[in-house]
C-alpha cells in the first residue's frame, strides 16, 4: 500500500528534503548541497543560522521565552524603540506572521477612518492593487485577484477596491471618487509574489501626494521588499515615498522565528486601546530579542550597501541573459529578481527542477516566472556560481 501523507496538500514543494543549513547553503538528507536562491522568500536575508542571531535566540531562551502581553517584559519597549527608530516611525504593534501585520494595518486604518476622519460606521474603504499578495487570511484573500487563492473560500469581506498596479490615472480616479469613505491605500512597493513587479518611479510618490491631499492613509507592505532586500532598508526609499503605516515580517525574525509588526504614526497606531486588538505571542521575548538583533544588523547599513553593490552585478548578469535571448524579460531591484522564461521552452516549475538538479533552489511564481532572492550575506563567488547554473539551464532549454 502506498504511503498516504498526513500533510494537508496546500503546497507542492520541489522534491528536495532539507536536513541542515548554513548561510547560503542547505544540505539535503542524502548529503547533496544546494545554494538557496529563494532564502525563505526573503526571510533569510542574513543567511541561514546567522551566528549572532542564533546567539540572541539562545540567550533569550535561557532567560524567559513567553510572558504574554498580560505582563510587561524587559525588552518590549527597547524592541519597540529600536524598530521604530529603524523605520523612522512613532509606534509599533508586534505580531507574528506577515498576514497578521497586514490585518493589524487594515484594522488600524479603519479605526482611524471611523474615529478621526469621520467615515460613517462600517463604511471605511481601502484601495488595493490588482495582483497583490498580502497573505492568506480570509479577509486578505477577499481582495486578492488570484483565483487559486480565493476559490471556494468565500463569503468574502467587503470594503476593498482594487485598481491596476502602477497606473497613476486609475488610482487617482479611485482616490478622488471615493475620498469621503476612503481610509487607506494599501500597496506593496514592489509586487514580489506577482513576479517582482516594479511600478514606474513616479507611481509611489504620486500615491503619497494623492493620499495626503485627500486625507487618506498610505500603507506600504514591506514584508518581502523591506529590511535590505532592494539595497535600501525599505523599498520605498528607492523613490522617496514614505508611508503612514508599514507592515514588516519575514526577515524581521532573522529566518529563525516568525516576527512581524505594523509600524506607523502615533495618530493612527495610538488609537488602539486595551482589548481592541492583540496576539498571545505578539512581542514575545524571543521575538523581541531577535527583532532587536535584526535591527542591529541593519543599523550599520552594511547589508543594504552589500545588496546594492552585489545587486548591481546580479542584475547586470540577468540583463545579459535577456540580451542573449535566454530570457524573455527580467525585473529586479538590489538582490531581488523575477525572470520570465519563454513559455514555449519551459514552465517556471520545470526550470526550478532543472536548477535543483544542478544544486540551486529557486521558486517559480505564476506561469513561467521564477523569483530569485538570495541571502544578502552571499559572496560574489557563490552568487556567480548560482548564476552560472541558471545560464546552463537556460542554454539547455533553448
Ligand atoms: C509573505 C508576505 C505576506 C504574508 O506573510 P506570512 O508570514 O506568510 O503571513 C504578506 N505580504 C507580503 C508582501 C508578503 O511577501
GROMACS .gro file of C-alpha atoms and ligand atoms in nm:
model
  413
    1UNK     CA    1   0.000   0.000   0.000
    2UNK     CA    2   0.140   0.336  -0.097
    3UNK     CA    3   0.212   0.580   0.180
    4UNK     CA    4  -0.058   0.838   0.233
    5UNK     CA    5   0.091   1.166   0.351
    6UNK     CA    6  -0.067   1.314   0.659
    7UNK     CA    7   0.031   1.660   0.542
    8UNK     CA    8  -0.264   1.853   0.400
    9UNK     CA    9  -0.156   1.919   0.041
   10UNK     CA   10  -0.162   2.301   0.044
   11UNK     CA   11   0.189   2.315  -0.106
   12UNK     CA   12   0.366   2.132  -0.387
   13UNK     CA   13   0.732   2.156  -0.284
   14UNK     CA   14   1.024   2.070  -0.508
   15UNK     CA   15   1.134   1.712  -0.431
   16UNK     CA   16   1.423   1.807  -0.204
   17UNK     CA   17   1.430   1.712   0.163
   18UNK     CA   18   1.648   1.958   0.354
   19UNK     CA   19   1.825   1.847   0.667
   20UNK     CA   20   2.075   2.119   0.759
   21UNK     CA   21   2.176   2.468   0.651
   22UNK     CA   22   2.445   2.730   0.687
   23UNK     CA   23   2.447   3.080   0.541
   24UNK     CA   24   2.353   3.047   0.170
   25UNK     CA   25   2.373   2.670   0.153
   26UNK     CA   26   2.142   2.386   0.255
   27UNK     CA   27   2.215   2.014   0.262
   28UNK     CA   28   1.952   1.750   0.194
   29UNK     CA   29   1.904   1.416   0.368
   30UNK     CA   30   2.131   1.249   0.112
   31UNK     CA   31   2.412   1.495   0.171
   32UNK     CA   32   2.369   1.696  -0.151
   33UNK     CA   33   2.443   2.068  -0.121
   34UNK     CA   34   2.223   2.340  -0.270
   35UNK     CA   35   2.255   2.716  -0.298
   36UNK     CA   36   1.940   2.870  -0.150
   37UNK     CA   37   1.840   3.135  -0.404
   38UNK     CA   38   1.494   3.183  -0.252
   39UNK     CA   39   1.602   3.246   0.108
   40UNK     CA   40   1.260   3.178   0.253
   41UNK     CA   41   1.101   3.441   0.027
   42UNK     CA   42   1.335   3.700   0.181
   43UNK     CA   43   1.303   3.571   0.537
   44UNK     CA   44   1.668   3.464   0.530
   45UNK     CA   45   1.820   3.797   0.425
   46UNK     CA   46   2.105   3.739   0.673
   47UNK     CA   47   2.157   3.379   0.563
   48UNK     CA   48   2.071   3.054   0.741
   49UNK     CA   49   2.166   3.039   1.109
   50UNK     CA   50   2.345   3.373   1.127
   51UNK     CA   51   2.567   3.320   1.434
   52UNK     CA   52   2.471   3.649   1.603
   53UNK     CA   53   2.101   3.584   1.554
   54UNK     CA   54   2.127   3.224   1.677
   55UNK     CA   55   2.312   3.352   1.985
   56UNK     CA   56   2.045   3.616   2.051
   57UNK     CA   57   1.773   3.348   2.036
   58UNK     CA   58   1.967   3.105   2.255
   59UNK     CA   59   2.049   3.371   2.515
   60UNK     CA   60   1.685   3.468   2.534
   61UNK     CA   61   1.575   3.104   2.566
   62UNK     CA   62   1.792   3.078   2.874
   63UNK     CA   63   1.612   3.373   3.035
   64UNK     CA   64   1.238   3.374   2.956
   65UNK     CA   65   1.053   3.263   2.641
   66UNK     CA   66   0.694   3.378   2.689
   67UNK     CA   67   0.524   3.620   2.922
   68UNK     CA   68   0.213   3.707   2.712
   69UNK     CA   69   0.107   4.068   2.690
   70UNK     CA   70  -0.080   4.030   3.019
   71UNK     CA   71   0.251   4.131   3.180
   72UNK     CA   72   0.527   4.364   3.073
   73UNK     CA   73   0.861   4.230   2.961
   74UNK     CA   74   1.201   4.394   2.990
   75UNK     CA   75   1.276   4.403   2.615
   76UNK     CA   76   0.933   4.508   2.488
   77UNK     CA   77   0.995   4.884   2.500
   78UNK     CA   78   1.359   4.855   2.388
   79UNK     CA   79   1.246   4.648   2.086
   80UNK     CA   80   0.973   4.898   2.000
   81UNK     CA   81   1.226   5.180   2.035
   82UNK     CA   82   1.480   5.018   1.809
   83UNK     CA   83   1.234   4.913   1.541
   84UNK     CA   84   1.050   5.247   1.541
   85UNK     CA   85   1.385   5.424   1.502
   86UNK     CA   86   1.491   5.197   1.216
   87UNK     CA   87   1.161   5.278   1.043
   88UNK     CA   88   1.161   5.646   1.145
   89UNK     CA   89   0.808   5.590   1.277
   90UNK     CA   90   0.638   5.660   1.613
   91UNK     CA   91   0.490   5.330   1.727
   92UNK     CA   92   0.494   4.958   1.661
   93UNK     CA   93   0.238   4.685   1.720
   94UNK     CA   94   0.415   4.350   1.722
   95UNK     CA   95   0.253   4.039   1.575
   96UNK     CA   96   0.392   3.708   1.446
   97UNK     CA   97   0.313   3.639   1.082
   98UNK     CA   98   0.304   3.879   0.791
   99UNK     CA   99  -0.068   3.828   0.738
  100UNK     CA  100  -0.131   3.933   1.098
  101UNK     CA  101   0.070   4.252   1.046
  102UNK     CA  102  -0.143   4.330   0.738
  103UNK     CA  103  -0.463   4.257   0.934
  104UNK     CA  104  -0.334   4.496   1.201
  105UNK     CA  105  -0.273   4.769   0.944
  106UNK     CA  106  -0.622   4.719   0.799
  107UNK     CA  107  -0.782   4.740   1.144
  108UNK     CA  108  -0.575   5.044   1.247
  109UNK     CA  109  -0.658   5.224   0.922
  110UNK     CA  110  -1.030   5.153   0.954
  111UNK     CA  111  -1.028   5.266   1.318
  112UNK     CA  112  -0.860   5.592   1.212
  113UNK     CA  113  -1.106   5.629   0.925
  114UNK     CA  114  -1.408   5.596   1.153
  115UNK     CA  115  -1.279   5.778   1.461
  116UNK     CA  116  -1.062   6.054   1.317
  117UNK     CA  117  -1.166   6.107   0.957
  118UNK     CA  118  -1.533   6.063   1.044
  119UNK     CA  119  -1.629   5.794   0.794
  120UNK     CA  120  -1.975   5.654   0.895
  121UNK     CA  121  -1.955   5.330   1.097
  122UNK     CA  122  -1.851   5.023   0.894
  123UNK     CA  123  -1.826   5.223   0.573
  124UNK     CA  124  -1.447   5.257   0.552
  125UNK     CA  125  -1.295   5.167   0.219
  126UNK     CA  126  -0.939   5.058   0.139
  127UNK     CA  127  -0.789   5.074  -0.209
  128UNK     CA  128  -0.558   4.785  -0.301
  129UNK     CA  129  -0.376   4.684  -0.619
  130UNK     CA  130  -0.460   4.404  -0.858
  131UNK     CA  131  -0.218   4.109  -0.844
  132UNK     CA  132  -0.131   4.194  -0.484
  133UNK     CA  133  -0.008   3.946  -0.229
  134UNK     CA  134  -0.065   4.034   0.136
  135UNK     CA  135  -0.119   3.692   0.297
  136UNK     CA  136  -0.375   3.417   0.336
  137UNK     CA  137  -0.635   3.511   0.596
  138UNK     CA  138  -0.997   3.516   0.488
  139UNK     CA  139  -1.007   3.899   0.490
  140UNK     CA  140  -0.684   3.928   0.292
  141UNK     CA  141  -0.782   3.676   0.023
  142UNK     CA  142  -1.105   3.873  -0.011
  143UNK     CA  143  -0.908   4.137  -0.202
  144UNK     CA  144  -0.673   3.902  -0.387
  145UNK     CA  145  -0.711   3.876  -0.764
  146UNK     CA  146  -0.561   3.526  -0.765
  147UNK     CA  147  -0.843   3.276  -0.819
  148UNK     CA  148  -0.634   2.991  -0.679
  149UNK     CA  149  -0.606   3.180  -0.350
  150UNK     CA  150  -0.979   3.266  -0.345
  151UNK     CA  151  -1.184   2.984  -0.496
  152UNK     CA  152  -1.439   2.844  -0.251
  153UNK     CA  153  -1.305   3.047   0.041
  154UNK     CA  154  -1.592   3.294   0.035
  155UNK     CA  155  -1.805   3.463   0.151
  156UNK     CA  156  -1.554   3.745   0.125
  157UNK     CA  157  -1.507   4.062   0.328
  158UNK     CA  158  -1.612   4.386   0.163
  159UNK     CA  159  -1.461   4.730   0.187
  160UNK     CA  160  -1.182   4.684  -0.066
  161UNK     CA  161  -1.147   4.835  -0.409
  162UNK     CA  162  -0.880   4.701  -0.648
  163UNK     CA  163  -0.708   4.914  -0.912
  164UNK     CA  164  -0.439   4.816  -1.166
  165UNK     CA  165  -0.090   4.833  -1.011
  166UNK     CA  166   0.139   5.109  -1.134
  167UNK     CA  167  -0.135   5.308  -1.309
  168UNK     CA  168  -0.139   5.663  -1.167
  169UNK     CA  169  -0.452   5.774  -1.352
  170UNK     CA  170  -0.651   5.473  -1.231
  171UNK     CA  171  -0.556   5.521  -0.866
  172UNK     CA  172  -0.609   5.898  -0.884
  173UNK     CA  173  -0.960   5.841  -1.014
  174UNK     CA  174  -1.034   5.579  -0.746
  175UNK     CA  175  -0.898   5.802  -0.467
  176UNK     CA  176  -1.078   6.119  -0.568
  177UNK     CA  177  -1.408   5.944  -0.643
  178UNK     CA  178  -1.409   5.765  -0.307
  179UNK     CA  179  -1.229   6.023  -0.091
  180UNK     CA  180  -1.513   6.059   0.164
  181UNK     CA  181  -1.522   5.690   0.252
  182UNK     CA  182  -1.158   5.615   0.188
  183UNK     CA  183  -0.946   5.523   0.491
  184UNK     CA  184  -0.633   5.398   0.318
  185UNK     CA  185  -0.443   5.284   0.015
  186UNK     CA  186  -0.253   4.959   0.073
  187UNK     CA  187   0.024   4.862  -0.169
  188UNK     CA  188   0.341   4.660  -0.199
  189UNK     CA  189   0.621   4.899  -0.305
  190UNK     CA  190   0.733   4.618  -0.540
  191UNK     CA  191   0.500   4.322  -0.601
  192UNK     CA  192   0.704   4.016  -0.501
  193UNK     CA  193   0.467   3.723  -0.539
  194UNK     CA  194   0.341   3.866  -0.865
  195UNK     CA  195   0.694   3.827  -1.010
  196UNK     CA  196   0.896   4.119  -0.866
  197UNK     CA  197   0.688   4.380  -1.048
  198UNK     CA  198   0.830   4.731  -1.010
  199UNK     CA  199   0.596   5.024  -1.068
  200UNK     CA  200   0.709   5.334  -1.264
  201UNK     CA  201   0.934   5.557  -1.048
  202UNK     CA  202   0.668   5.831  -1.026
  203UNK     CA  203   0.396   5.593  -0.905
  204UNK     CA  204   0.455   5.567  -0.529
  205UNK     CA  205   0.539   5.941  -0.493
  206UNK     CA  206   0.214   6.018  -0.679
  207UNK     CA  207   0.016   5.790  -0.447
  208UNK     CA  208   0.185   5.956  -0.149
  209UNK     CA  209   0.080   6.302  -0.274
  210UNK     CA  210  -0.277   6.192  -0.363
  211UNK     CA  211  -0.335   6.024  -0.027
  212UNK     CA  212  -0.207   6.332   0.157
  213UNK     CA  213  -0.428   6.567  -0.045
  214UNK     CA  214  -0.736   6.352   0.016
  215UNK     CA  215  -0.683   6.277   0.387
  216UNK     CA  216  -0.621   5.909   0.321
  217UNK     CA  217  -0.361   5.686   0.489
  218UNK     CA  218  -0.083   5.541   0.277
  219UNK     CA  219   0.015   5.189   0.385
  220UNK     CA  220   0.308   5.000   0.237
  221UNK     CA  221   0.351   4.627   0.283
  222UNK     CA  222   0.729   4.592   0.316
  223UNK     CA  223   0.712   4.232   0.441
  224UNK     CA  224   0.908   4.092   0.147
  225UNK     CA  225   1.064   4.408   0.000
  226UNK     CA  226   1.193   4.557   0.323
  227UNK     CA  227   1.489   4.503   0.554
  228UNK     CA  228   1.768   4.532   0.300
  229UNK     CA  229   1.641   4.326   0.008
  230UNK     CA  230   1.643   4.605  -0.253
  231UNK     CA  231   1.964   4.769  -0.132
  232UNK     CA  232   1.770   5.001   0.100
  233UNK     CA  233   1.630   4.940   0.446
  234UNK     CA  234   1.285   4.983   0.289
  235UNK     CA  235   1.194   4.964  -0.078
  236UNK     CA  236   1.002   5.296  -0.057
  237UNK     CA  237   1.336   5.473  -0.003
  238UNK     CA  238   1.425   5.397  -0.367
  239UNK     CA  239   1.166   5.654  -0.473
  240UNK     CA  240   1.118   5.859  -0.157
  241UNK     CA  241   0.751   5.785  -0.082
  242UNK     CA  242   0.732   5.743   0.293
  243UNK     CA  243   0.408   5.580   0.406
  244UNK     CA  244   0.198   5.647   0.719
  245UNK     CA  245   0.196   5.278   0.814
  246UNK     CA  246   0.422   4.991   0.718
  247UNK     CA  247   0.394   4.618   0.765
  248UNK     CA  248   0.706   4.415   0.834
  249UNK     CA  249   0.763   4.042   0.872
  250UNK     CA  250   0.975   3.772   0.710
  251UNK     CA  251   1.338   3.886   0.771
  252UNK     CA  252   1.235   4.064   1.093
  253UNK     CA  253   1.266   3.727   1.266
  254UNK     CA  254   1.608   3.663   1.114
  255UNK     CA  255   1.486   3.345   0.945
  256UNK     CA  256   1.467   3.182   1.286
  257UNK     CA  257   1.129   3.263   1.425
  258UNK     CA  258   0.819   3.446   1.297
  259UNK     CA  259   0.824   3.811   1.399
  260UNK     CA  260   0.605   4.076   1.235
  261UNK     CA  261   0.487   4.425   1.314
  262UNK     CA  262   0.271   4.707   1.196
  263UNK     CA  263   0.466   5.031   1.246
  264UNK     CA  264   0.338   5.379   1.193
  265UNK     CA  265   0.239   5.725   1.302
  266UNK     CA  266   0.118   5.778   1.659
  267UNK     CA  267  -0.201   5.947   1.534
  268UNK     CA  268  -0.305   5.610   1.387
  269UNK     CA  269  -0.132   5.343   1.596
  270UNK     CA  270  -0.211   5.537   1.915
  271UNK     CA  271  -0.585   5.484   1.854
  272UNK     CA  272  -0.554   5.122   1.964
  273UNK     CA  273  -0.690   5.085   2.317
  274UNK     CA  274  -0.654   4.789   2.555
  275UNK     CA  275  -0.859   4.495   2.437
  276UNK     CA  276  -0.921   4.622   2.082
  277UNK     CA  277  -0.653   4.409   1.917
  278UNK     CA  278  -0.380   4.167   2.016
  279UNK     CA  279  -0.191   3.843   1.987
  280UNK     CA  280  -0.083   3.594   2.254
  281UNK     CA  281   0.265   3.558   2.106
  282UNK     CA  282   0.300   3.908   1.958
  283UNK     CA  283   0.610   4.074   2.101
  284UNK     CA  284   0.714   3.764   2.294
  285UNK     CA  285   1.065   3.756   2.445
  286UNK     CA  286   1.231   3.554   2.168
  287UNK     CA  287   1.067   3.776   1.906
  288UNK     CA  288   1.190   4.091   2.086
  289UNK     CA  289   1.543   3.956   2.119
  290UNK     CA  290   1.556   3.851   1.753
  291UNK     CA  291   1.388   4.166   1.627
  292UNK     CA  292   1.642   4.379   1.815
  293UNK     CA  293   1.932   4.174   1.680
  294UNK     CA  294   1.796   4.216   1.326
  295UNK     CA  295   1.768   4.594   1.379
  296UNK     CA  296   2.130   4.594   1.499
  297UNK     CA  297   2.240   4.421   1.177
  298UNK     CA  298   2.053   4.676   0.968
  299UNK     CA  299   2.153   4.986   1.167
  300UNK     CA  300   2.506   4.980   1.027
  301UNK     CA  301   2.379   4.990   0.667
  302UNK     CA  302   2.626   4.716   0.580
  303UNK     CA  303   2.369   4.471   0.443
  304UNK     CA  304   2.193   4.743   0.245
  305UNK     CA  305   2.523   4.854   0.087
  306UNK     CA  306   2.608   4.494   0.009
  307UNK     CA  307   2.270   4.435  -0.151
  308UNK     CA  308   2.320   4.747  -0.365
  309UNK     CA  309   2.672   4.657  -0.480
  310UNK     CA  310   2.624   4.284  -0.532
  311UNK     CA  311   2.277   4.359  -0.663
  312UNK     CA  312   2.421   4.563  -0.949
  313UNK     CA  313   2.631   4.265  -1.053
  314UNK     CA  314   2.337   4.025  -1.008
  315UNK     CA  315   2.104   4.242  -1.218
  316UNK     CA  316   2.362   4.302  -1.491
  317UNK     CA  317   2.423   3.931  -1.536
  318UNK     CA  318   2.048   3.871  -1.567
  319UNK     CA  319   2.021   4.163  -1.812
  320UNK     CA  320   2.290   3.993  -2.020
  321UNK     CA  321   2.081   3.673  -2.027
  322UNK     CA  322   1.789   3.875  -2.165
  323UNK     CA  323   2.014   4.029  -2.432
  324UNK     CA  324   2.141   3.683  -2.529
  325UNK     CA  325   1.785   3.564  -2.579
  326UNK     CA  326   1.798   3.321  -2.288
  327UNK     CA  327   1.522   3.506  -2.106
  328UNK     CA  328   1.211   3.682  -2.233
  329UNK     CA  329   1.234   3.951  -1.971
  330UNK     CA  330   1.355   4.027  -1.622
  331UNK     CA  331   1.271   4.272  -1.345
  332UNK     CA  332   1.475   4.341  -1.038
  333UNK     CA  333   1.598   4.568  -0.762
  334UNK     CA  334   1.901   4.502  -0.545
  335UNK     CA  335   1.921   4.132  -0.463
  336UNK     CA  336   1.571   4.059  -0.584
  337UNK     CA  337   1.468   3.950  -0.933
  338UNK     CA  338   1.188   3.791  -1.131
  339UNK     CA  339   1.284   3.630  -1.461
  340UNK     CA  340   1.043   3.536  -1.740
  341UNK     CA  341   1.114   3.215  -1.927
  342UNK     CA  342   0.977   3.177  -2.279
  343UNK     CA  343   0.667   2.961  -2.205
  344UNK     CA  344   0.728   2.769  -2.530
  345UNK     CA  345   1.060   2.649  -2.385
  346UNK     CA  346   0.967   2.559  -2.027
  347UNK     CA  347   0.746   2.638  -1.732
  348UNK     CA  348   0.891   2.812  -1.429
  349UNK     CA  349   0.846   2.490  -1.237
  350UNK     CA  350   1.047   2.290  -1.495
  351UNK     CA  351   1.330   2.544  -1.476
  352UNK     CA  352   1.328   2.518  -1.096
  353UNK     CA  353   1.354   2.138  -1.121
  354UNK     CA  354   1.649   2.164  -1.362
  355UNK     CA  355   1.811   2.417  -1.128
  356UNK     CA  356   1.758   2.181  -0.837
  357UNK     CA  357   1.944   1.905  -1.024
  358UNK     CA  358   2.234   2.150  -1.058
  359UNK     CA  359   2.226   2.240  -0.689
  360UNK     CA  360   2.028   2.564  -0.689
  361UNK     CA  361   1.696   2.615  -0.512
  362UNK     CA  362   1.459   2.876  -0.653
  363UNK     CA  363   1.082   2.910  -0.676
  364UNK     CA  364   0.855   2.968  -0.969
  365UNK     CA  365   0.570   3.207  -0.929
  366UNK     CA  366   0.283   3.240  -1.176
  367UNK     CA  367   0.338   3.053  -1.506
  368UNK     CA  368   0.685   3.094  -1.650
  369UNK     CA  369   0.830   3.337  -1.398
  370UNK     CA  370   1.099   3.239  -1.148
  371UNK     CA  371   1.188   3.453  -0.849
  372UNK     CA  372   1.534   3.492  -0.701
  373UNK     CA  373   1.605   3.640  -0.359
  374UNK     CA  374   1.947   3.512  -0.249
  375UNK     CA  375   2.062   3.582   0.106
  376UNK     CA  376   2.218   3.930   0.130
  377UNK     CA  377   2.512   3.763   0.305
  378UNK     CA  378   2.611   3.580  -0.013
  379UNK     CA  379   2.961   3.627  -0.151
  380UNK     CA  380   3.021   3.711  -0.515
  381UNK     CA  381   3.177   3.373  -0.600
  382UNK     CA  382   2.875   3.177  -0.476
  383UNK     CA  383   2.637   3.418  -0.646
  384UNK     CA  384   2.826   3.381  -0.974
  385UNK     CA  385   2.824   3.004  -0.938
  386UNK     CA  386   2.446   3.015  -0.891
  387UNK     CA  387   2.407   3.238  -1.199
  388UNK     CA  388   2.631   3.002  -1.398
  389UNK     CA  389   2.394   2.717  -1.315
  390UNK     CA  390   2.098   2.928  -1.425
  391UNK     CA  391   2.270   3.015  -1.751
  392UNK     CA  392   2.347   2.646  -1.812
  393UNK     CA  393   1.982   2.551  -1.754
  394UNK     CA  394   1.862   2.827  -1.989
  395UNK     CA  395   2.106   2.706  -2.257
  396UNK     CA  396   1.970   2.352  -2.214
  397UNK     CA  397   1.610   2.452  -2.278
  398UNK     CA  398   1.695   2.693  -2.561
  399LIG     C1  399   0.486   3.676   0.271
  399LIG     C2  400   0.408   3.801   0.259
  399LIG     C3  401   0.296   3.825   0.341
  399LIG     C4  402   0.242   3.720   0.437
  399LIG     O1  403   0.333   3.681   0.533
  399LIG     P1  404   0.307   3.545   0.615
  399LIG     O2  405   0.413   3.547   0.720
  399LIG     O3  406   0.320   3.432   0.519
  399LIG     O4  407   0.170   3.556   0.671
  399LIG     C5  408   0.232   3.946   0.330
  399LIG     N1  409   0.272   4.039   0.243
  399LIG     C6  410   0.379   4.020   0.161
  399LIG     C7  411   0.420   4.128   0.068
  399LIG     C8  412   0.448   3.900   0.166
  399LIG     O5  413   0.550   3.879   0.084
   0.00000   0.00000   0.00000
